[in-house]
């Protein structure tokens, strides 16, 4: 089906499903190459050129290989690599079976590859690299075997952007004497950056320590693929005189990988969500097939109101309508895309604005449908909540067009104009778009609609696209908040920035499970629910554009999960194929109408867990 879909062929409203597929393809292709490289060196003796990699390193001078302890004749009190050959554990913040399966293509064969003293080359195919795939952050705990005096800790990672391998944005270091009580001793931000096109390793190091510890911890986010080859802990075996005990140490402030002050789902109808409960995404504008992107009042009515099979309003349906673009433009550019040749310019944005306020369609048609529903349901004071969409100013764009009045096209590319100018130009363009939306909305003076906020079109934070994307999104959030509106976001499962979404200024984040569109098992819904509860998020419910038995089974799983895991009481988003719910509403009794009936029951809170009878 062409149009608004989340398939790898048809671009999604914010490219999330396409991005997720593309990233997954890169992940799998990369890991196949790495697995072959791993096989090629399997069985070679430790310390051989093949086993060590092109940049393999021997044990540090003065230590016994595989132990990290001073070798015979070594100077007592010498600084050595305390981690050499020591055991460690690796824990993912949010384990997911599908992503864990991808990681199995490149196993840590002996459980010591991160502490074997061997540094890999700059090639992602080097078998010395260990691979971590999404699943939130990673926590690596190294057991030094006894109390030691730790002076520095280092973790080494690879940046290889072209294959989706990114250095972590930061690494946090902690120490412990007993493996239970941990004290953070520092956090180091990347100097290379996931946006860097160079292929190079980066060492994250904390120096200047003199602390007593037996256990050492490194934590870092995994946005797509992270490759790590070594952990080094320098120091002295045993407790040196004057070494500081951890209970005497005043720990520095550090970032957190997840929020611990937002327990529970984002409640439906909460003030944080401007009262929104059930938000349905309705895309508009599709130049390849214009009629598919046109929405009339008749199209909108089954979304605003629950209607009978002959289209008569019987009750309210979705309280909030999120209007978003289908992404394609008449020029062939793609809104929010950061791909070469696809990045949208000002003319594309003007088309998008004009399409949103196209007389008689889109917003005008929604106003008409809301008025019809209010009259039929005798609810004169009711207003349908509306969320509009801000598309991304793509960092790759060098010829956007003039928005500041100097007659020169704005460049968003920091490599061309520098970081400060690129950020300023992106913000100027985004402000122009926002102000145009606001001005046109005010001029229309809709009587049956209430604008409650804006939705951020990208489904992940673009750390790999720009060194300032975090700041950029935060500044866009300020624009929205200055008008007293809410800022909404719907990241895909495992998306960069989704685990600390509140840092970027969003008021509402709904997590996509992506269960409908992947090979993941039903447990993905429980994992999504766990993450959403822990981070104060809502959940998106996804309907496939195909309506076969496998898709119907998954559809039941989503609704059943809402009851079983409690997200039926959270703010819910609803993704569908092209006008699917609306077409189902006026279908003959049967499977198609069933989709509509079940959504209505779910919205009313009367849905009960059920299984397919066939």
Coordinates of C-alpha atoms in Angstrom, one line a residue:
X1 CA 0.0 0.0 0.0
X2 CA 1.4 3.4 -1.0
X3 CA 1.2 6.3 1.3
X4 CA 1.4 6.6 5.1
X5 CA 2.9 3.3 6.1
X6 CA 5.7 2.0 8.2
X7 CA 7.1 -0.4 5.7
X8 CA 10.6 -0.4 4.4
X9 CA 9.2 0.6 0.9
X10 CA 6.8 3.3 1.8
X11 CA 8.1 6.2 3.9
X12 CA 6.5 6.7 7.3
X13 CA 5.2 10.1 8.6
X14 CA 8.5 10.6 10.3
X15 CA 10.4 7.8 8.8
X16 CA 10.5 5.9 12.0
X17 CA 9.5 2.5 10.8
X18 CA 11.6 3.0 7.7
X19 CA 14.5 4.2 9.8
X20 CA 14.1 1.2 12.2
X21 CA 14.1 -1.2 9.2
X22 CA 17.1 0.5 7.6
X23 CA 19.0 0.5 10.9
X24 CA 18.1 -3.1 11.4
X25 CA 19.4 -4.0 8.0
X26 CA 22.6 -2.2 8.6
X27 CA 22.9 -3.9 12.0
X28 CA 22.5 -7.3 10.4
X29 CA 24.8 -6.7 7.5
X30 CA 27.4 -5.3 9.8
X31 CA 27.1 -8.3 12.1
X32 CA 27.3 -10.8 9.3
X33 CA 30.7 -9.3 8.3
X34 CA 31.8 -9.3 11.9
X35 CA 30.7 -12.9 12.4
X36 CA 32.7 -14.0 9.4
X37 CA 35.7 -12.2 10.8
X38 CA 35.2 -13.9 14.1
X39 CA 35.1 -17.3 12.4
X40 CA 38.3 -16.6 10.5
X41 CA 40.3 -16.2 13.7
X42 CA 38.6 -18.8 15.8
X43 CA 40.9 -21.4 17.2
X44 CA 44.1 -19.3 16.8
X45 CA 46.3 -19.3 19.9
X46 CA 46.0 -16.4 22.3
X47 CA 48.4 -13.7 21.4
X48 CA 48.7 -14.6 17.7
X49 CA 48.3 -11.9 15.1
X50 CA 44.9 -13.1 14.1
X51 CA 43.5 -13.4 17.6
X52 CA 44.9 -10.1 18.7
X53 CA 43.7 -8.1 15.6
X54 CA 45.8 -5.7 13.6
X55 CA 46.4 -3.6 16.7
X56 CA 46.7 -6.4 19.2
X57 CA 48.6 -5.5 22.3
X58 CA 50.6 -7.6 24.8
X59 CA 50.1 -7.5 28.6
X60 CA 51.4 -4.3 30.2
X61 CA 55.0 -4.4 31.3
X62 CA 55.4 -5.7 34.9
X63 CA 52.3 -7.8 34.9
X64 CA 51.6 -11.5 34.4
X65 CA 49.5 -12.1 31.3
X66 CA 45.9 -13.0 32.1
X67 CA 46.1 -11.9 35.7
X68 CA 46.9 -8.2 36.0
X69 CA 49.0 -9.0 39.0
X70 CA 52.7 -8.0 39.3
X71 CA 55.0 -10.4 37.6
X72 CA 57.9 -11.9 39.3
X73 CA 60.5 -9.3 39.9
X74 CA 58.1 -6.4 39.2
X75 CA 58.5 -3.3 41.3
X76 CA 56.1 -3.4 44.3
X77 CA 53.6 -0.6 44.1
X78 CA 53.9 -0.4 40.3
X79 CA 51.0 0.9 38.3
X80 CA 49.5 -2.0 36.4
X81 CA 46.3 -2.9 34.4
X82 CA 44.3 -4.3 37.3
X83 CA 41.5 -5.5 34.9
X84 CA 43.8 -7.6 32.7
X85 CA 42.2 -11.1 32.4
X86 CA 39.6 -10.4 35.1
X87 CA 36.0 -11.5 34.8
X88 CA 33.1 -9.1 34.2
X89 CA 29.4 -9.1 33.7
X90 CA 27.4 -7.2 31.0
X91 CA 23.8 -6.1 31.7
X92 CA 21.4 -4.3 29.3
X93 CA 19.1 -1.8 30.9
X94 CA 16.1 -3.0 28.9
X95 CA 16.7 -6.5 27.5
X96 CA 14.9 -7.4 24.4
X97 CA 15.0 -10.9 22.8
X98 CA 15.1 -9.7 19.2
X99 CA 18.0 -7.4 19.7
X100 CA 19.7 -9.9 22.0
X101 CA 19.5 -12.4 19.2
X102 CA 21.2 -10.0 16.8
X103 CA 24.0 -9.7 19.3
X104 CA 24.6 -13.5 19.3
X105 CA 26.2 -13.2 15.9
X106 CA 29.3 -11.9 17.6
X107 CA 29.7 -13.5 21.0
X108 CA 32.3 -12.9 23.7
X109 CA 33.8 -16.4 23.2
X110 CA 35.7 -16.7 26.5
X111 CA 34.1 -14.0 28.6
X112 CA 37.4 -12.2 28.8
X113 CA 37.6 -10.3 25.5
X114 CA 37.1 -6.9 27.1
X115 CA 39.9 -7.5 29.5
X116 CA 42.4 -9.4 27.4
X117 CA 44.7 -6.4 26.9
X118 CA 44.3 -6.5 23.1
X119 CA 43.1 -3.4 21.3
X120 CA 41.4 -3.8 17.9
X121 CA 42.1 -2.0 14.7
X122 CA 39.9 0.7 13.3
X123 CA 38.0 -1.8 11.1
X124 CA 34.5 -2.8 12.3
X125 CA 35.3 -6.3 11.0
X126 CA 38.1 -6.7 13.4
X127 CA 37.3 -9.6 15.7
X128 CA 38.6 -7.7 18.7
X129 CA 35.4 -5.6 18.9
X130 CA 32.5 -6.6 21.1
X131 CA 29.1 -5.6 19.8
X132 CA 26.2 -4.2 21.8
X133 CA 22.8 -3.7 20.0
X134 CA 20.3 -1.1 21.4
X135 CA 18.4 -2.3 24.6
X136 CA 19.0 0.9 26.4
X137 CA 22.3 1.4 28.2
X138 CA 24.9 -1.2 29.1
X139 CA 26.5 -1.8 32.5
X140 CA 29.8 -3.6 32.6
X141 CA 31.1 -4.6 36.1
X142 CA 34.7 -5.8 36.4
X143 CA 35.8 -7.8 39.4
X144 CA 39.4 -7.1 40.2
X145 CA 39.5 -10.1 42.6
X146 CA 40.6 -8.1 45.6
X147 CA 40.7 -4.6 47.0
X148 CA 43.1 -2.4 44.9
X149 CA 44.1 1.2 44.7
X150 CA 42.5 2.5 41.5
X151 CA 44.0 5.5 39.8
X152 CA 42.2 5.5 36.4
X153 CA 39.6 3.7 34.3
X154 CA 39.3 3.6 30.5
X155 CA 36.8 2.1 28.0
X156 CA 37.7 2.0 24.3
X157 CA 35.0 2.3 21.6
X158 CA 34.8 2.5 17.8
X159 CA 33.2 5.2 15.6
X160 CA 32.2 4.0 12.2
X161 CA 29.1 6.0 11.2
X162 CA 28.6 4.5 7.7
X163 CA 27.8 1.1 9.2
X164 CA 25.7 2.4 12.1
X165 CA 28.4 2.0 14.7
X166 CA 28.5 5.0 17.0
X167 CA 30.7 5.9 20.0
X168 CA 28.5 6.3 23.1
X169 CA 27.5 9.9 23.9
X170 CA 29.0 9.5 27.4
X171 CA 30.5 6.9 29.7
X172 CA 29.9 6.9 33.4
X173 CA 32.4 5.4 35.8
X174 CA 31.6 4.0 39.3
X175 CA 33.5 2.0 41.9
X176 CA 32.5 -0.4 44.7
X177 CA 34.3 -2.2 47.5
X178 CA 31.6 -4.9 47.9
X179 CA 29.8 -5.1 44.6
X180 CA 26.6 -3.8 46.2
X181 CA 27.1 -0.2 47.1
X182 CA 28.4 1.9 44.1
X183 CA 29.9 5.4 44.1
X184 CA 30.1 7.3 40.8
X185 CA 33.5 8.9 40.3
X186 CA 32.9 10.7 37.0
X187 CA 31.3 10.9 33.6
X188 CA 33.1 11.6 30.4
X189 CA 31.4 12.9 27.2
X190 CA 32.5 11.9 23.8
X191 CA 35.0 14.1 22.0
X192 CA 34.7 12.3 18.7
X193 CA 30.9 12.3 18.5
X194 CA 28.5 9.9 16.9
X195 CA 28.0 12.4 14.1
X196 CA 31.7 12.2 13.1
X197 CA 32.2 10.6 9.6
X198 CA 35.8 9.6 10.5
X199 CA 36.5 6.0 11.4
X200 CA 38.4 6.0 14.6
X201 CA 38.5 4.5 18.1
X202 CA 37.9 6.7 21.1
X203 CA 39.1 6.2 24.6
X204 CA 36.8 7.4 27.5
X205 CA 39.0 7.8 30.5
X206 CA 38.7 9.1 34.1
X207 CA 42.0 9.9 35.7
X208 CA 43.2 11.4 39.0
X209 CA 41.7 8.7 41.2
X210 CA 43.3 7.2 44.3
X211 CA 40.4 5.1 45.6
X212 CA 40.1 1.7 47.2
X213 CA 37.8 -0.6 45.2
X214 CA 37.4 -4.2 44.1
X215 CA 34.7 -3.7 41.5
X216 CA 34.7 -1.2 38.6
X217 CA 31.6 -0.2 36.6
X218 CA 31.3 1.4 33.2
X219 CA 27.8 2.5 31.9
X220 CA 27.0 4.0 28.5
X221 CA 24.0 4.4 26.2
X222 CA 23.6 2.2 23.1
X223 CA 21.6 4.1 20.5
X224 CA 22.1 1.7 17.6
X225 CA 25.3 -0.3 17.6
X226 CA 28.2 0.2 20.0
X227 CA 31.5 -1.6 19.6
X228 CA 33.9 -1.9 22.5
X229 CA 37.2 -3.7 22.6
X230 CA 38.8 -3.1 26.0
X231 CA 38.4 -2.0 29.6
X232 CA 41.5 -0.9 31.4
X233 CA 41.7 -0.2 35.1
X234 CA 45.1 1.2 36.2
X235 CA 46.3 1.2 39.7
X236 CA 48.2 -0.7 42.4
X237 CA 47.4 -4.2 43.7
X238 CA 46.4 -3.9 47.3
X239 CA 45.5 -0.9 49.4
X240 CA 48.2 1.9 49.4
X241 CA 48.7 4.1 52.3
X242 CA 46.7 7.3 51.8
X243 CA 44.2 5.7 49.3
X244 CA 40.7 7.1 49.8
X245 CA 37.9 4.8 50.9
X246 CA 34.7 5.3 48.9
X247 CA 32.6 6.1 51.9
X248 CA 34.8 9.2 52.4
X249 CA 34.4 10.3 48.8
X250 CA 32.0 13.1 47.8
X251 CA 30.7 11.8 44.4
X252 CA 30.3 14.3 41.5
X253 CA 26.9 14.8 39.9
X254 CA 26.3 12.6 36.8
X255 CA 23.6 12.2 34.2
X256 CA 21.1 9.3 34.6
X257 CA 20.3 6.8 31.9
X258 CA 16.6 6.8 32.8
X259 CA 14.2 8.8 35.0
X260 CA 13.7 7.6 38.5
X261 CA 11.2 10.4 39.4
X262 CA 8.5 9.5 36.9
X263 CA 7.0 6.2 38.2
X264 CA 4.0 4.9 36.4
X265 CA 2.5 5.5 33.0
X266 CA 1.7 9.0 31.8
X267 CA -2.0 9.0 32.9
X268 CA -4.7 9.5 30.3
X269 CA -6.3 12.9 30.6
X270 CA -3.4 14.3 32.7
X271 CA -2.5 18.0 32.7
X272 CA 0.9 17.1 31.3
X273 CA -0.8 15.9 28.2
X274 CA -3.3 18.8 28.1
X275 CA -6.1 16.4 28.8
X276 CA -5.4 14.1 25.9
X277 CA -6.3 10.4 26.3
X278 CA -6.6 8.7 22.9
X279 CA -4.5 10.3 20.2
X280 CA -4.9 9.0 16.6
X281 CA -2.3 9.9 14.0
X282 CA -4.0 11.0 10.7
X283 CA -1.6 11.8 7.9
X284 CA -2.5 14.0 5.0
X285 CA -1.0 15.1 1.7
X286 CA 0.4 12.5 -0.7
X287 CA 1.5 13.9 -4.0
X288 CA 2.0 10.5 -5.8
X289 CA -1.7 9.8 -5.3
X290 CA -3.3 13.2 -4.3
X291 CA -6.8 11.7 -3.6
X292 CA -5.2 9.5 -0.9
X293 CA -3.9 12.5 0.9
X294 CA -7.2 14.4 0.9
X295 CA -9.3 14.3 4.0
X296 CA -13.0 15.3 3.9
X297 CA -15.4 15.8 6.7
X298 CA -16.9 12.4 5.9
X299 CA -13.4 10.9 6.2
X300 CA -12.9 12.4 9.7
X301 CA -16.3 11.8 11.2
X302 CA -15.7 8.1 12.2
X303 CA -12.6 9.2 14.1
X304 CA -14.2 12.1 15.9
X305 CA -17.3 10.1 16.7
X306 CA -18.2 6.5 17.0
X307 CA -20.6 5.9 14.2
X308 CA -23.0 3.2 13.1
X309 CA -22.4 1.2 10.0
X310 CA -24.5 3.8 8.1
X311 CA -22.3 6.6 9.4
X312 CA -24.5 8.0 12.1
X313 CA -22.7 9.4 15.2
X314 CA -23.6 7.5 18.3
X315 CA -20.8 8.5 20.8
X316 CA -17.4 10.2 20.9
X317 CA -14.4 8.3 19.6
X318 CA -10.8 9.7 19.6
X319 CA -10.6 12.8 21.7
X320 CA -7.4 14.0 20.1
X321 CA -6.4 14.1 16.4
X322 CA -2.7 14.3 15.5
X323 CA -2.4 15.7 12.0
X324 CA 0.9 14.8 10.4
X325 CA 2.3 14.8 6.9
X326 CA 2.8 11.6 4.8
X327 CA 6.3 12.9 4.3
X328 CA 6.4 12.8 0.5
X329 CA 6.3 16.2 -1.3
X330 CA 5.7 17.3 -4.9
X331 CA 9.4 17.9 -5.5
X332 CA 10.3 14.4 -4.5
X333 CA 11.9 15.5 -1.3
X334 CA 10.9 13.9 2.0
X335 CA 9.9 15.9 5.0
X336 CA 12.3 15.4 8.0
X337 CA 14.7 13.2 5.9
X338 CA 18.4 13.8 6.4
X339 CA 19.4 11.7 3.3
X340 CA 21.4 13.2 0.4
X341 CA 19.0 14.4 -2.3
X342 CA 15.9 13.9 -0.1
X343 CA 16.2 16.8 2.4
X344 CA 13.3 19.1 2.2
X345 CA 13.6 22.9 1.5
X346 CA 11.5 26.0 2.2
X347 CA 9.3 25.3 -0.9
X348 CA 8.5 21.9 0.5
X349 CA 7.6 23.3 3.8
X350 CA 5.4 25.9 2.2
X351 CA 3.6 23.2 0.3
X352 CA 3.1 21.3 3.6
X353 CA 1.6 24.4 5.3
X354 CA -0.7 25.1 2.4
X355 CA -1.8 21.5 2.4
X356 CA -2.6 21.5 6.1
X357 CA -4.8 24.6 5.7
X358 CA -6.1 23.6 2.2
X359 CA -9.6 25.1 1.9
X360 CA -12.3 22.5 2.4
X361 CA -9.9 19.7 3.3
X362 CA -7.5 18.6 6.2
X363 CA -8.0 21.1 9.1
X364 CA -11.1 22.7 7.5
X365 CA -12.7 19.3 7.0
X366 CA -11.9 18.3 10.6
X367 CA -13.6 21.4 11.8
X368 CA -16.6 20.5 9.8
X369 CA -16.7 16.9 11.1
X370 CA -16.3 18.1 14.7
X371 CA -19.2 20.4 14.2
X372 CA -21.4 17.6 12.8
X373 CA -20.6 15.3 15.7
X374 CA -21.3 18.0 18.3
X375 CA -24.7 18.6 16.8
X376 CA -25.6 15.0 16.5
X377 CA -24.4 14.2 20.1
X378 CA -25.9 17.4 21.5
X379 CA -22.6 18.6 23.0
X380 CA -22.3 22.3 22.1
X381 CA -19.3 22.9 24.4
X382 CA -17.2 20.1 23.2
X383 CA -14.0 20.7 21.2
X384 CA -11.8 18.1 19.5
X385 CA -8.2 18.4 20.6
X386 CA -5.7 18.9 17.8
X387 CA -1.9 18.3 17.6
X388 CA 0.0 19.7 14.7
X389 CA 3.4 18.5 13.4
X390 CA 6.7 20.3 13.3
X391 CA 9.0 18.6 10.7
X392 CA 12.8 18.6 11.2
X393 CA 15.2 21.1 9.7
X394 CA 17.6 18.5 8.2
X395 CA 21.2 19.0 9.2
X396 CA 22.4 17.9 5.7
X397 CA 20.5 20.7 3.9
X398 CA 22.8 23.4 2.5
X399 CA 20.2 25.2 0.3
X400 CA 17.1 25.5 2.4
X401 CA 16.0 28.9 1.2
X402 CA 15.8 32.3 2.9
X403 CA 14.0 32.7 6.2
X404 CA 15.8 35.6 7.8
X405 CA 15.3 38.1 5.1
X406 CA 18.9 38.5 3.8
X407 CA 18.2 37.0 0.5
X408 CA 20.6 34.1 1.0
X409 CA 19.5 30.5 1.4
X410 CA 20.2 29.1 4.8
X411 CA 22.6 26.2 5.3
X412 CA 22.0 23.8 8.2
X413 CA 25.2 21.9 7.6
X414 CA 27.7 22.6 10.4
X415 CA 30.5 21.3 8.2
X416 CA 29.9 24.1 5.8
X417 CA 29.0 27.1 8.0
X418 CA 30.2 26.0 11.5
X419 CA 28.2 24.7 14.4
X420 CA 26.9 28.1 15.7
X421 CA 25.6 29.3 12.3
X422 CA 24.1 25.9 11.4
X423 CA 22.2 25.8 14.7
X424 CA 21.0 29.4 14.3
X425 CA 19.8 28.7 10.8
X426 CA 18.0 25.5 11.8
X427 CA 16.3 27.4 14.6
X428 CA 15.3 30.3 12.4
X429 CA 13.7 27.9 9.9
X430 CA 11.9 26.0 12.7
X431 CA 10.6 29.3 14.2
X432 CA 9.4 30.4 10.8
X433 CA 7.4 27.1 10.4
X434 CA 6.0 27.3 13.9
X435 CA 5.0 31.0 13.5
X436 CA 3.3 30.2 10.2
X437 CA 1.3 27.4 11.8
X438 CA 0.3 29.6 14.7
X439 CA -0.6 32.6 12.4
X440 CA -2.8 30.5 10.1
X441 CA -4.5 28.7 13.0
X442 CA -5.4 32.0 14.6
X443 CA -6.7 33.4 11.3
X444 CA -8.9 30.4 10.7
X445 CA -10.6 30.8 14.1
X446 CA -11.9 27.3 14.3
X447 CA -14.9 26.9 16.7
X448 CA -14.9 23.2 17.2
X449 CA -11.2 22.5 17.5
X450 CA -8.7 23.1 20.3
X451 CA -5.0 23.3 19.5
X452 CA -3.1 21.7 22.5
X453 CA 0.4 21.1 21.1
X454 CA 2.9 20.2 18.5
X455 CA 4.3 16.8 17.6
X456 CA 8.0 16.4 16.8
X457 CA 8.2 14.5 13.5
X458 CA 11.5 12.6 13.8
X459 CA 11.2 9.4 15.9
X460 CA 14.7 9.6 17.3
X461 CA 17.1 12.3 18.4
X462 CA 19.6 12.9 15.7
X463 CA 22.8 12.5 17.6
X464 CA 24.5 10.9 14.6
X465 CA 23.3 13.8 12.3
X466 CA 24.4 16.8 14.2
X467 CA 26.6 17.6 17.2
X468 CA 23.9 20.0 18.4
X469 CA 20.7 18.1 17.8
X470 CA 19.9 17.8 21.5
X471 CA 20.2 21.6 22.0
X472 CA 18.2 22.1 18.8
X473 CA 15.2 20.1 20.0
X474 CA 15.4 21.7 23.4
X475 CA 15.1 25.1 21.8
X476 CA 12.2 24.0 19.6
X477 CA 10.5 22.8 22.8
X478 CA 10.9 26.4 24.2
X479 CA 9.1 27.8 21.2
X480 CA 6.2 25.5 21.8
X481 CA 6.0 26.2 25.5
X482 CA 6.1 30.0 25.0
X483 CA 2.7 29.7 23.4
X484 CA 1.4 27.6 26.3
X485 CA 1.3 24.4 24.2
X486 CA 2.5 20.9 24.9
X487 CA 5.3 19.1 23.0
X488 CA 4.6 15.5 21.9
X489 CA 6.9 12.8 20.7
X490 CA 6.5 9.2 19.6
X491 CA 9.9 7.4 19.4
X492 CA 10.3 4.0 17.9
X493 CA 11.4 1.1 20.2
X494 CA 15.0 1.6 21.2
X495 CA 15.3 5.0 19.5
X496 CA 18.1 7.3 20.4
X497 CA 17.0 9.6 23.2
X498 CA 13.9 7.6 24.1
X499 CA 15.3 6.5 27.4
X500 CA 15.9 10.1 28.6
X501 CA 13.1 11.7 26.5
X502 CA 12.3 14.3 29.2
X503 CA 15.8 15.9 28.8
X504 CA 14.8 17.3 25.4
X505 CA 11.8 19.4 26.5
X506 CA 9.0 16.9 25.6
X507 CA 5.9 17.0 27.7
X508 CA 4.5 13.7 26.4
X509 CA 6.3 10.7 24.9
X510 CA 4.5 7.6 23.6
X511 CA 6.6 4.6 23.0
X512 CA 6.2 2.5 19.8
X513 CA 6.4 -1.2 20.6
X514 CA 7.0 -2.0 16.9
X515 CA 5.7 -5.5 17.6
X516 CA 3.4 -5.3 14.7
X517 CA 6.1 -4.6 12.2
X518 CA 8.9 -6.9 13.4
X519 CA 9.8 -10.5 14.1
X520 CA 9.6 -9.8 17.9
X521 CA 7.5 -11.9 20.1
X522 CA 4.5 -10.8 22.2
X523 CA 6.9 -10.2 25.1
X524 CA 7.9 -7.0 23.3
X525 CA 4.6 -5.5 24.5
X526 CA 5.4 -6.3 28.1
X527 CA 8.9 -4.8 27.7
X528 CA 7.4 -1.7 26.2
X529 CA 5.0 -1.5 29.1
X530 CA 7.8 -1.9 31.6
X531 CA 9.8 0.9 29.9
X532 CA 6.8 3.2 29.7
X533 CA 6.0 2.7 33.3
X534 CA 9.5 3.3 34.5
X535 CA 10.0 6.4 32.4
X536 CA 6.5 8.0 32.7
X537 CA 5.5 7.4 29.0
X538 CA 2.4 6.4 27.2
X539 CA 2.2 3.7 24.6
X540 CA 1.3 3.6 20.9
X541 CA -1.0 0.9 19.6
X542 CA -0.1 -0.1 16.0
X543 CA -2.4 -1.5 13.3
X544 CA -0.9 -3.1 10.2
X545 CA -2.2 -2.0 6.8
X546 CA -2.5 -5.7 6.0
X547 CA -5.4 -7.4 7.6
X548 CA -4.6 -11.1 7.4
X549 CA -4.8 -13.6 10.3
X550 CA -1.2 -12.9 11.6
X551 CA -1.9 -9.2 11.7
X552 CA -5.2 -9.7 13.4
X553 CA -3.7 -11.9 16.1
X554 CA -1.1 -9.2 16.8
X555 CA -3.9 -6.6 16.9
X556 CA -5.6 -8.6 19.7
X557 CA -2.2 -8.8 21.5
X558 CA -1.9 -5.0 21.5
X559 CA -5.4 -4.5 23.0
X560 CA -5.0 -7.5 25.4
X561 CA -1.7 -6.0 26.5
X562 CA -3.4 -2.7 27.4
X563 CA -5.5 -4.6 29.9
X564 CA -2.9 -7.1 31.1
X565 CA -0.1 -4.5 31.5
X566 CA -2.2 -1.5 32.4
X567 CA -1.4 0.8 29.5
X568 CA -5.1 1.1 28.7
X569 CA -5.1 3.7 31.5
X570 CA -2.2 5.6 30.0
X571 CA -2.2 8.2 27.2
X572 CA -2.4 6.0 24.1
X573 CA -1.4 6.8 20.5
X574 CA -2.9 4.9 17.5
X575 CA -1.1 4.2 14.3
X576 CA -3.1 2.7 11.4
X577 CA -2.8 2.2 7.7
X578 CA -4.4 4.5 5.2
X579 CA -7.8 5.7 6.7
X580 CA -8.2 2.1 8.0
X581 CA -10.4 2.8 11.0
X582 CA -12.6 5.1 9.0
X583 CA -13.1 2.5 6.3
X584 CA -13.7 -0.2 8.9
X585 CA -16.4 1.9 10.5
X586 CA -18.7 1.7 7.5
X587 CA -17.9 -1.9 6.5
X588 CA -20.2 -4.8 6.6
X589 CA -20.2 -6.7 9.9
X590 CA -17.2 -8.9 10.1
X591 CA -13.5 -8.7 10.6
X592 CA -13.0 -5.2 9.2
X593 CA -15.8 -3.6 11.3
X594 CA -14.4 -5.6 14.3
X595 CA -11.3 -3.5 14.2
X596 CA -13.4 -0.4 14.7
X597 CA -15.6 -2.0 17.4
X598 CA -12.7 -3.2 19.4
X599 CA -11.0 0.2 19.3
X600 CA -14.2 1.8 20.5
X601 CA -14.4 -0.6 23.4
X602 CA -10.8 0.0 24.3
X603 CA -11.4 3.8 24.3
X604 CA -14.5 3.4 26.5
X605 CA -12.6 1.2 28.9
X606 CA -14.9 -1.8 28.4
X607 CA -12.6 -4.0 26.4
X608 CA -11.9 -7.4 27.9
X609 CA -9.0 -9.7 27.1
X610 CA -10.0 -12.1 24.4
X611 CA -8.5 -14.6 22.0
X612 CA -9.2 -15.3 18.3
X613 CA -11.7 -18.0 17.9
X614 CA -10.1 -19.3 14.7

